[in-house]
Short mmCIF file of C-alpha atoms in Angstrom, two decimals:
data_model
loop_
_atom_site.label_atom_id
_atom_site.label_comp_id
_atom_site.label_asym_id
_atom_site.label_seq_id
_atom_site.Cartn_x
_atom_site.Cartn_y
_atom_site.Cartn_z
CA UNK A 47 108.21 117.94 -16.26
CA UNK A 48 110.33 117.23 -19.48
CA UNK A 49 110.96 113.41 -19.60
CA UNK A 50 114.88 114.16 -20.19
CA UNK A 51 114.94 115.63 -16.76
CA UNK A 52 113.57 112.44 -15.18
CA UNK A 53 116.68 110.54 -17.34
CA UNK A 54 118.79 113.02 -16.12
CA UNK A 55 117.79 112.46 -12.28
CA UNK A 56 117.72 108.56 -12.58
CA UNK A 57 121.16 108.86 -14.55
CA UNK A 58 122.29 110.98 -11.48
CA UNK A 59 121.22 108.76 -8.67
CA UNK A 60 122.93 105.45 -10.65
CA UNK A 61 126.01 107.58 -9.94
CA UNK A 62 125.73 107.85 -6.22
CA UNK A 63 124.99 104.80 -5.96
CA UNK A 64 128.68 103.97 -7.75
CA UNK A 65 130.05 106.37 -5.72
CA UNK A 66 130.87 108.80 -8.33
CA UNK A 67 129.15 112.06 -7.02
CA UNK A 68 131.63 114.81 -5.79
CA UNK A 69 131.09 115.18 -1.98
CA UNK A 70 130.18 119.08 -2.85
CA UNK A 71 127.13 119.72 -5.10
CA UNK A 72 126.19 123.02 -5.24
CA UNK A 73 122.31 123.73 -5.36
CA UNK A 74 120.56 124.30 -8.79
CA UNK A 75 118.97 127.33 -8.20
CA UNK A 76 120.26 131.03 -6.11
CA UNK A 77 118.74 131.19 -2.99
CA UNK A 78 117.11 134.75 -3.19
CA UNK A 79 120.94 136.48 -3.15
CA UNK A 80 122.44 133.59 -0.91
CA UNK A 81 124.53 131.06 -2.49
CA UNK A 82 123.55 127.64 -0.62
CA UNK A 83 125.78 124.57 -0.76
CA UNK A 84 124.61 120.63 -0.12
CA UNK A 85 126.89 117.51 0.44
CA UNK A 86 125.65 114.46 0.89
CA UNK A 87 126.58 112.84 4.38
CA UNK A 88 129.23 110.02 2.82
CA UNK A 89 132.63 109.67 2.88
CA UNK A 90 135.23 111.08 0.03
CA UNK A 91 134.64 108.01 -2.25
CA UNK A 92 130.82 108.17 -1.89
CA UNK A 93 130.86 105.44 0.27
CA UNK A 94 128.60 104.56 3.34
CA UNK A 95 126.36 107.00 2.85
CA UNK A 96 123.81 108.12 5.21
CA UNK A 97 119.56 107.62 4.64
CA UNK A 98 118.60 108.44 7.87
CA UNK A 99 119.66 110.64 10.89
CA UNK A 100 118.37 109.67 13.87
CA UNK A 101 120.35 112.51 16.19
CA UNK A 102 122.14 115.28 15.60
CA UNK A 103 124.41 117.15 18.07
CA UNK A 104 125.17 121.01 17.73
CA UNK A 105 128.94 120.42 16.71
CA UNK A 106 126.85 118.75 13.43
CA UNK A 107 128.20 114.97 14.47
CA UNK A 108 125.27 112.62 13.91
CA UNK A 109 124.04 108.65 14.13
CA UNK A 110 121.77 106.98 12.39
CA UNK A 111 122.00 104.74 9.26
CA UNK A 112 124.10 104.43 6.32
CA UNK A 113 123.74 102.26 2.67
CA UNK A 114 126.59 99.34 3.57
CA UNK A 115 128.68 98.30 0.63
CA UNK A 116 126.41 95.15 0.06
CA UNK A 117 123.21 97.31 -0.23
CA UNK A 118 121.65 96.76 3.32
CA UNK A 119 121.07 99.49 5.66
CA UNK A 120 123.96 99.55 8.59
CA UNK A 121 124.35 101.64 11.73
CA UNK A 122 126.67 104.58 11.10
CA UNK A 123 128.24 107.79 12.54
CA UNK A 124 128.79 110.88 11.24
CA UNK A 125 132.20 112.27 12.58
CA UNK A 126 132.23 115.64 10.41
CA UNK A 127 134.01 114.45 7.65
CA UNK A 128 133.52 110.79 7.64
CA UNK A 129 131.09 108.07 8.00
CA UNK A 130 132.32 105.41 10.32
CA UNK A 131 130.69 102.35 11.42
CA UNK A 132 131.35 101.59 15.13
CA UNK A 133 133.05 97.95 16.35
CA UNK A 134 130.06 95.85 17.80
CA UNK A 135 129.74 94.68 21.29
CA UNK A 136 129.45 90.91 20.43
CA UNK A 137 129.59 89.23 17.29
CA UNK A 138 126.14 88.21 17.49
CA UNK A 139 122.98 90.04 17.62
CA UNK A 140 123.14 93.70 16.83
CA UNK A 141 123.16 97.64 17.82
CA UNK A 142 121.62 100.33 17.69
CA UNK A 143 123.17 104.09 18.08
CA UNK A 144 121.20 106.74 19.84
CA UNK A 145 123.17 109.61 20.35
CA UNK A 146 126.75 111.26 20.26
CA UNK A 147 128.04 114.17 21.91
CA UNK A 148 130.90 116.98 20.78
CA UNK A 149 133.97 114.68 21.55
CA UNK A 150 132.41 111.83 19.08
CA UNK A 151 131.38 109.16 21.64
CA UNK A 152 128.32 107.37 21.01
CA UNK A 153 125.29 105.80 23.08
CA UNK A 154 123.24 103.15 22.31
CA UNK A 155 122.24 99.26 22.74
CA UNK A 156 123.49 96.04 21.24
CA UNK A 157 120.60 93.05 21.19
CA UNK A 158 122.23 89.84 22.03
CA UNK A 159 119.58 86.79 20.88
CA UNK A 160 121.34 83.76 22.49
CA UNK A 161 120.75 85.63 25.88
CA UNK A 162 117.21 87.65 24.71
CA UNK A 163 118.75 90.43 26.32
CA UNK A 164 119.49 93.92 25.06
CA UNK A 165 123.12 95.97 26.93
CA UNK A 166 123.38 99.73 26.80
CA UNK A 167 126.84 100.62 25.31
CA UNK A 168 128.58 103.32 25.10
CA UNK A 169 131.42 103.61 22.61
CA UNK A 170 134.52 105.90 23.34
CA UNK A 171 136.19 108.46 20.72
CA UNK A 172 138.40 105.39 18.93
CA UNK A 173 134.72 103.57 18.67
CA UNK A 174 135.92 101.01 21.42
CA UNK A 175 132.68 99.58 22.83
CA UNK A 176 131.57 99.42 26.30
CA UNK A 177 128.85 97.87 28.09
CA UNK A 178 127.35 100.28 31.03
CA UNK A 179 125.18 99.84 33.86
CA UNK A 180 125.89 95.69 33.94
CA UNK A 181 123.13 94.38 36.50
CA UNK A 182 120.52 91.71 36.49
CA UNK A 183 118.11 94.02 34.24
CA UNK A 184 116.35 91.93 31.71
CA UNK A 185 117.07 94.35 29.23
CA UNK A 186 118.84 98.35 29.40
CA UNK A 187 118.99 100.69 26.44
CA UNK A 188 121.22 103.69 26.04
CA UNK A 189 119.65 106.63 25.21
CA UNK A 190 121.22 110.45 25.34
CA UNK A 191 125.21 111.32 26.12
CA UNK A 192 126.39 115.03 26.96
CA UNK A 193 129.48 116.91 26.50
CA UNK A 194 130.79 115.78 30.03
CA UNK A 195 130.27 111.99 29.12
CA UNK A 196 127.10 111.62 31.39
CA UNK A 197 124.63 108.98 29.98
CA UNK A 198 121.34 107.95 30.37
CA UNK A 199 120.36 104.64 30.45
CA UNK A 200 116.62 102.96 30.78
CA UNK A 201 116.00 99.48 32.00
CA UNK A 202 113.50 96.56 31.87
CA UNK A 203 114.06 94.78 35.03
CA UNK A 204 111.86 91.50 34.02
CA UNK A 205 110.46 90.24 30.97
CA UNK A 206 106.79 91.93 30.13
CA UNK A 207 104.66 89.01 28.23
CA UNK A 208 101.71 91.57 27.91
CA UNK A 209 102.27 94.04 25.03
CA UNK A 210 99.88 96.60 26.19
CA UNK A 211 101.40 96.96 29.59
CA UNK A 212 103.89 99.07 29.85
CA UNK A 213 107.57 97.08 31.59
CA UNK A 214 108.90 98.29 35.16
CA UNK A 215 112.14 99.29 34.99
CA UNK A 216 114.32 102.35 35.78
CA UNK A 217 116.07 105.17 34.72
CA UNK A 218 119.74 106.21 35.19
CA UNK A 219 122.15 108.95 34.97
CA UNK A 220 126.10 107.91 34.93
CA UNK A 221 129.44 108.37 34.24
CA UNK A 222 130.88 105.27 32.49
CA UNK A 223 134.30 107.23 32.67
CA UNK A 224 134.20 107.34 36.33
CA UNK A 225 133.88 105.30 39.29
CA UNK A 226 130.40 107.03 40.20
CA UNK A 227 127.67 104.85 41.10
CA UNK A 228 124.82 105.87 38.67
CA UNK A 229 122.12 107.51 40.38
CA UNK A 230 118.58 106.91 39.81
CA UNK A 231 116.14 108.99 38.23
CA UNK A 232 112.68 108.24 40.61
CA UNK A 233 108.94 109.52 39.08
CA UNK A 234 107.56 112.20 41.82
CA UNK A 235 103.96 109.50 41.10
CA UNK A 236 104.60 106.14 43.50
CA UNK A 237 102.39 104.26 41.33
CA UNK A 238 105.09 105.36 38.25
CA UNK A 239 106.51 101.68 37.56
CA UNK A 240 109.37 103.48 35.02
CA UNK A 241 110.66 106.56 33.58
CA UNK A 242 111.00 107.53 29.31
CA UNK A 243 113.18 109.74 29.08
CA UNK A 244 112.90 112.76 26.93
CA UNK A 245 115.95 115.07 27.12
CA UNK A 246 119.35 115.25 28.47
CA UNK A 247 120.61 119.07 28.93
CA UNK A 248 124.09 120.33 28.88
CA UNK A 249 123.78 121.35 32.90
CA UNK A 250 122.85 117.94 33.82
CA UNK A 251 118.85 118.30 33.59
CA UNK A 252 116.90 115.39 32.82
CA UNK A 253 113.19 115.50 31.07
CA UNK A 254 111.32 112.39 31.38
CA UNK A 255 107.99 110.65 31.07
CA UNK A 256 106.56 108.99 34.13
CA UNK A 257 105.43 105.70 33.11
CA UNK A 258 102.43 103.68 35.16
CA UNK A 259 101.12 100.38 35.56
CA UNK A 260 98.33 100.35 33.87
CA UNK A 261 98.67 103.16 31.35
CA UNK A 262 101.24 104.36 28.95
CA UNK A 263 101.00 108.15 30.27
CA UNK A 264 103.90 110.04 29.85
CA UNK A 265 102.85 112.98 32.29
CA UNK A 266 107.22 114.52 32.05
CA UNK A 267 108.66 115.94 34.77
CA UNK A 268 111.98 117.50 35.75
CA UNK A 269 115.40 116.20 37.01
CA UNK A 270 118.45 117.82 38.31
CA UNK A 271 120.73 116.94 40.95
CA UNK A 272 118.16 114.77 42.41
CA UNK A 273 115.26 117.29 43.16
CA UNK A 274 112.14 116.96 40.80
CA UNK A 275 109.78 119.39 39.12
CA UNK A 276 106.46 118.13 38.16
CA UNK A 277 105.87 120.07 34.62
CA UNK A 278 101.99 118.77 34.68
CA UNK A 279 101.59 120.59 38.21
CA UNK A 280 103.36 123.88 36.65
CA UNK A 281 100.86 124.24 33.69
CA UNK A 282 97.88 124.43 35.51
CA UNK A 283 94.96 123.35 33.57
CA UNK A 284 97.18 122.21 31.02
CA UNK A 285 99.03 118.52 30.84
CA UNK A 286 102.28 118.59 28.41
CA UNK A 287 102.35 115.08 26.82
CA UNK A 288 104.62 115.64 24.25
CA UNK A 289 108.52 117.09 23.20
CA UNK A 290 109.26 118.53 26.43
CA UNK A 291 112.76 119.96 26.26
CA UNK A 292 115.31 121.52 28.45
CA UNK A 293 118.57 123.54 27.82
CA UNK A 294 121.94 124.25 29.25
CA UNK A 295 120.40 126.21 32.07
CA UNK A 296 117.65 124.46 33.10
CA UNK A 297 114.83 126.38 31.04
CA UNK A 298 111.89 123.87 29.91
CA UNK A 299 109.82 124.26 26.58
CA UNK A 300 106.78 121.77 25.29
CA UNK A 301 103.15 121.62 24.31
CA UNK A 302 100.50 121.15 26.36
CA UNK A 303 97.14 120.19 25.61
CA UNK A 304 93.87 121.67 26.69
CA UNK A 305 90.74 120.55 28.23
CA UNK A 306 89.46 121.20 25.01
CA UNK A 307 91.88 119.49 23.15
CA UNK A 308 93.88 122.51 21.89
CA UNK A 309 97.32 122.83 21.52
CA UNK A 310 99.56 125.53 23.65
CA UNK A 311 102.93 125.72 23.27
CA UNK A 312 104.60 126.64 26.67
CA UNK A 313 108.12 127.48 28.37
CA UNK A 314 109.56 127.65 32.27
CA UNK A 315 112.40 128.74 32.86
CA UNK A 316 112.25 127.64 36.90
CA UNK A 317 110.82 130.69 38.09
CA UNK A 318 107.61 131.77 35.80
CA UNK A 319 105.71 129.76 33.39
CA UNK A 320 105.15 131.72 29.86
CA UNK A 321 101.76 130.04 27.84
CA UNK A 322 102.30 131.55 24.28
CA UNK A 323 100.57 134.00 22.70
CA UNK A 324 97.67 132.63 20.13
CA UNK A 325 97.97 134.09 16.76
CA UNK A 326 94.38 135.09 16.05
CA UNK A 327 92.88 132.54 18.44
CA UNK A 328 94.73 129.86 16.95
CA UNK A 329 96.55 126.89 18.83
CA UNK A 330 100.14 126.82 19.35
CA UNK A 331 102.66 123.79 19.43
CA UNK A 332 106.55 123.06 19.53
CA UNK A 333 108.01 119.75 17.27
CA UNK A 334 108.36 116.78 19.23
CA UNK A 335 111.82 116.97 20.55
CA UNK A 336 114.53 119.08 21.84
CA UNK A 337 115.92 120.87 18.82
CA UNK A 338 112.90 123.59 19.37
CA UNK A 339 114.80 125.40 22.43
CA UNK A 340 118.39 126.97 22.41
CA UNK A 341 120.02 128.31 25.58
CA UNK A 342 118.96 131.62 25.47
CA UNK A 343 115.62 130.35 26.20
CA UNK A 344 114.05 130.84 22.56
CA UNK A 345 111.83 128.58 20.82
CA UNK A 346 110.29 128.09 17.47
CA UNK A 347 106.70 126.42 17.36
CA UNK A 348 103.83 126.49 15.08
CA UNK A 349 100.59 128.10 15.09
CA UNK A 350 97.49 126.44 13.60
CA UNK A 351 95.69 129.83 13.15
CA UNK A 352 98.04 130.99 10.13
CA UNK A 353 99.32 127.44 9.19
CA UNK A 354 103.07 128.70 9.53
CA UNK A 355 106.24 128.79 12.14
CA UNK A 356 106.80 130.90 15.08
CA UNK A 357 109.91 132.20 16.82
CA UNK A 358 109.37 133.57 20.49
CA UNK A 359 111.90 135.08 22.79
CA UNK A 360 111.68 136.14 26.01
CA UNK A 361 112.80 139.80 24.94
CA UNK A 362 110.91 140.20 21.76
CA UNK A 363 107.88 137.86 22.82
CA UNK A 364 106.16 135.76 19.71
CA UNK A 365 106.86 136.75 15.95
CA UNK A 366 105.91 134.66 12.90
CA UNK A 367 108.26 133.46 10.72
CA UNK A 368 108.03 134.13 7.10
CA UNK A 369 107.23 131.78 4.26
CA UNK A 370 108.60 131.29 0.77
CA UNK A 371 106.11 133.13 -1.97
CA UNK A 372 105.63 129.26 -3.48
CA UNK A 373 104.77 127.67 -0.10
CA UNK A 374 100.99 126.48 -0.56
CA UNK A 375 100.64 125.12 3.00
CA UNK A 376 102.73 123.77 5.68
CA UNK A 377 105.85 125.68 6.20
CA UNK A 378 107.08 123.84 9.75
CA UNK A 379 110.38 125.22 12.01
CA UNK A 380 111.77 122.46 13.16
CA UNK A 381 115.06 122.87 14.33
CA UNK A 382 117.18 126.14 16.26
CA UNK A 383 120.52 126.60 17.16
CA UNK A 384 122.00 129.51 19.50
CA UNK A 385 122.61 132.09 16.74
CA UNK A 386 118.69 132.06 16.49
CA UNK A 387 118.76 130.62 12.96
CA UNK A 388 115.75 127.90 12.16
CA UNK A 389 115.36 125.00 9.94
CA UNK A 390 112.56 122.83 8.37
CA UNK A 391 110.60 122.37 5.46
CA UNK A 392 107.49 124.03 3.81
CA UNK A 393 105.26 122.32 0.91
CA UNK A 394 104.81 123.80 -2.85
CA UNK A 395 103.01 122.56 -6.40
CA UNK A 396 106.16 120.34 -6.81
CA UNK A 397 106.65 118.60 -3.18
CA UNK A 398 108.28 118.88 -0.10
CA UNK A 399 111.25 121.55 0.01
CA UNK A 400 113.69 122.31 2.72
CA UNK A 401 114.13 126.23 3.84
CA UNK A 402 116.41 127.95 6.48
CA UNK A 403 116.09 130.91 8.38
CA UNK A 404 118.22 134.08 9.02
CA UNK A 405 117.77 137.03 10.62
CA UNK A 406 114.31 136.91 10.48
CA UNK A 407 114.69 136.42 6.35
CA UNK A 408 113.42 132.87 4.74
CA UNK A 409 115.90 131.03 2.64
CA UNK A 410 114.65 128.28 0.08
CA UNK A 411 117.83 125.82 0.35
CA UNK A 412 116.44 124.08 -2.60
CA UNK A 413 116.80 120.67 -3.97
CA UNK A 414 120.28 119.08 -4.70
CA UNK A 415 120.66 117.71 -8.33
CA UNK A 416 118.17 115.04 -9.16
CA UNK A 417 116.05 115.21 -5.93
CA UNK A 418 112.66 115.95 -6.38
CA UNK A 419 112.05 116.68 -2.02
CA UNK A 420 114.19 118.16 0.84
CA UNK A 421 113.66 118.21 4.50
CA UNK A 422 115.94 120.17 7.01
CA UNK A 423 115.66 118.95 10.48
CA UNK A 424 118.54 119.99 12.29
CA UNK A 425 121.14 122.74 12.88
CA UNK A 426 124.45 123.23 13.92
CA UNK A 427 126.44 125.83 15.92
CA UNK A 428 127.42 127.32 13.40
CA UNK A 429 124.29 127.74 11.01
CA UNK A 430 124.63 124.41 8.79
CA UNK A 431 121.14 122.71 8.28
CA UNK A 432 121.17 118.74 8.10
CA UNK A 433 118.62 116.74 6.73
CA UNK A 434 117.88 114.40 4.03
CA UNK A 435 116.44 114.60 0.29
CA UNK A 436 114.38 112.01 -1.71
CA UNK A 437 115.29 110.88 -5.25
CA UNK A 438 113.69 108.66 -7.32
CA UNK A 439 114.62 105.01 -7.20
CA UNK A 440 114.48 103.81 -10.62
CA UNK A 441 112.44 100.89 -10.07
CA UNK A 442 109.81 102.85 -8.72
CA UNK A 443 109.33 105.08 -5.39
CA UNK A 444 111.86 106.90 -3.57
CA UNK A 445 115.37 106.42 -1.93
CA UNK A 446 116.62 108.74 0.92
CA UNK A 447 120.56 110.54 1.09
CA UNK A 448 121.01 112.62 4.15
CA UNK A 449 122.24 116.29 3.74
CA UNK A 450 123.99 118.98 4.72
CA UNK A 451 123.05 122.38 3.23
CA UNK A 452 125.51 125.48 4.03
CA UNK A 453 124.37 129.00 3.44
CA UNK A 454 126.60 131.78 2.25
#
């Protein structure tokens, strides 16, 4: 590459980090007959803005973390149009965000030293926080919030001196908004001495990991209204361990591996279990979390037999999804929203670049000006792809801006 192009990109990045980047920058290159558009996650004056997105919800409201005005890394909120950084529980110690839902309230946990204890919070619409669940727990994290305001919340009921035990504890679902008493979430396994969760569905399902004593095994299982569905039972032969997820109406999707140590990907939609297809004998496998499934029951995966993405449906069954012509290796779906449009990233001669699916058609949503990799890994109603791009940091490797690409 010319080495006024690599002035050009370090002369561009100088600029956001001054703030003086328009909040629309349209791509370099036409996407095959599409016109795509990326803004960087920041606020009008190109402050706060975000390097990492650690959730995003379908309305395209997202957590994760933001470059502060003093250079360090903060805890930040996406609210659609603005970056906000939510009032902390105490002025000591410090929090972490885990989730929002559609109306902008947050989840997450604030770490207080002086008491070596760590409070779930949840923070209301005006960013008000709140501490949830208040009990003798040694420690309680928050860690998914829906639509209707219910939360989940995991606890540590005693300190755990040996790392490679896993801690007892429990796992709640709750109302903060009500007068509810939470209910608890109990592993179908006795010997389970906790619950991870996984996933919290618009209808109220719960996926989750039972946790025992002497083993971090996260065999999941299924929660709603307090009956439970072991998933290991379901699959037969086959044990999901990771990125089980679960939608509006109760339909679960995940991996599952083999005796033989293969991959399958897998759904149930509480009446039949559907083991995917293999493309020519290959293994099959979903991403690790819950942006694979939308709530018509599809789900995008990956098979190792052809190195590419998958998109199956329960009318249409299993179709690949196409590739750009410069992929070498590695296209990857990782995210779908109800419209049945996919996200993620494939890999050419020059790096990493995000792409965007539509109708069955690829999209290459390109670089913005100055990066030299994309990555999209989430989608919103509506068909926007979020994600983050890398630019070079001019004393040497890379620094991350998250993304939002728009296709037209």
């Amino acid at each position: 590459m010319p080495e006024n192009r690599h002035i050009a990109r370090r002369a561009l990045l100088a600029g956001a980090a001054a703030g003086g980047i328009a909040a629309v920058v349209p791509q370099q290159a036409a996407a095959r007959g599409r016109r795509v558009v990326a803004r960087p996650l920041a606020n009008p004056d190109g402050s706060l803005p975000m390097t990492l997105l650690s959730y995003v919800h379908p309305s395209g409201r997202a957590v994760g973390r933001a470059l502060g005005p003093d250079g360090e890394e903060v805890q930040a909120a996406w609210q659609g149009t603005r970056v906000r950084r939510p009032r902390a529980l105490h002025a000591s110690g410090s929090y972490t965000l885990q989730g929002v839902n559609g109306h902008g309230a947050l989840v997450g946990y604030h770490f207080l030293p002086d008491e070596n204890r760590t409070h779930a919070v949840v923070w209301g619409r005006v960013g008000t926080p709140r501490r949830v669940l208040a009990g003798d727990d040694y420690r309680a994290w928050g860690t998914h919030i829906d639509d209707r305001g219910r939360v989940l919340v995991q606890t540590q009921t005693e300190f755990q001196a040996d790392p490679e035990l896993p801690p007892r504890g429990g796992l709640y679902v709750l109302r903060p908004a009500t007068a509810a008493a939470p209910v608890r979430i109990t592993p179908p396994d006795p010997e389970a001495v906790n619950a991870a969760p996984d996933a919290l569905g618009a209808g109220g399902h719960v996926v989750a990991g039972q946790v025992r004593f002497m083993a971090w095994s996260r065999d999941p299982f299924l929660w709603h209204a307090g009956r439970v569905t072991e998933l290991t039972r379901l699959t037969g032969a086959y044990r999901p361990v990771f990125g089980a997820g679960v939608n509006a109406r109760g339909v679960v999707a995940g991996s599952a591996e083999g005796d033989t140590g293969e991959w399958r990907a897998f759904v149930w939609d509480g009446d039949r279990l559907t083991d995917f297809t293999r493309f020519d004998g290959g293994a099959s496998s979903v991403p690790l979390d819950g942006r694979f499934l939308n709530t018509r029951g599809e789900v995008i995966g990956r098979s190792t037999a052809t190195d590419g993405p998958f998109l199956w449906s329960p009318r249409r069954g299993l179709r690949p999804l196409p590739t750009l012509p410069e992929a070498v290796y590695g296209t990857t779906a990782t995210a779908l929203n109800d419209r049945g449009d996919a996200a993620g990233h494939c890999f050419t001669e020059e790096g990493q670049r995000a792409v965007y699916w539509r109708h069955g058609r690829v999209v290459d949503l390109g670089l913005p000006p100055g990066a030299v990799e994309s990555e999209a890994s989430w989608l919103t109603t509506t068909g926007e792809a979020l994600g983050t791009a890398q630019f070079p940091d001019p004393s040497g490797g890379t620094t991350t801006r998250a993304y939002r690409w728009t296709v037209h």
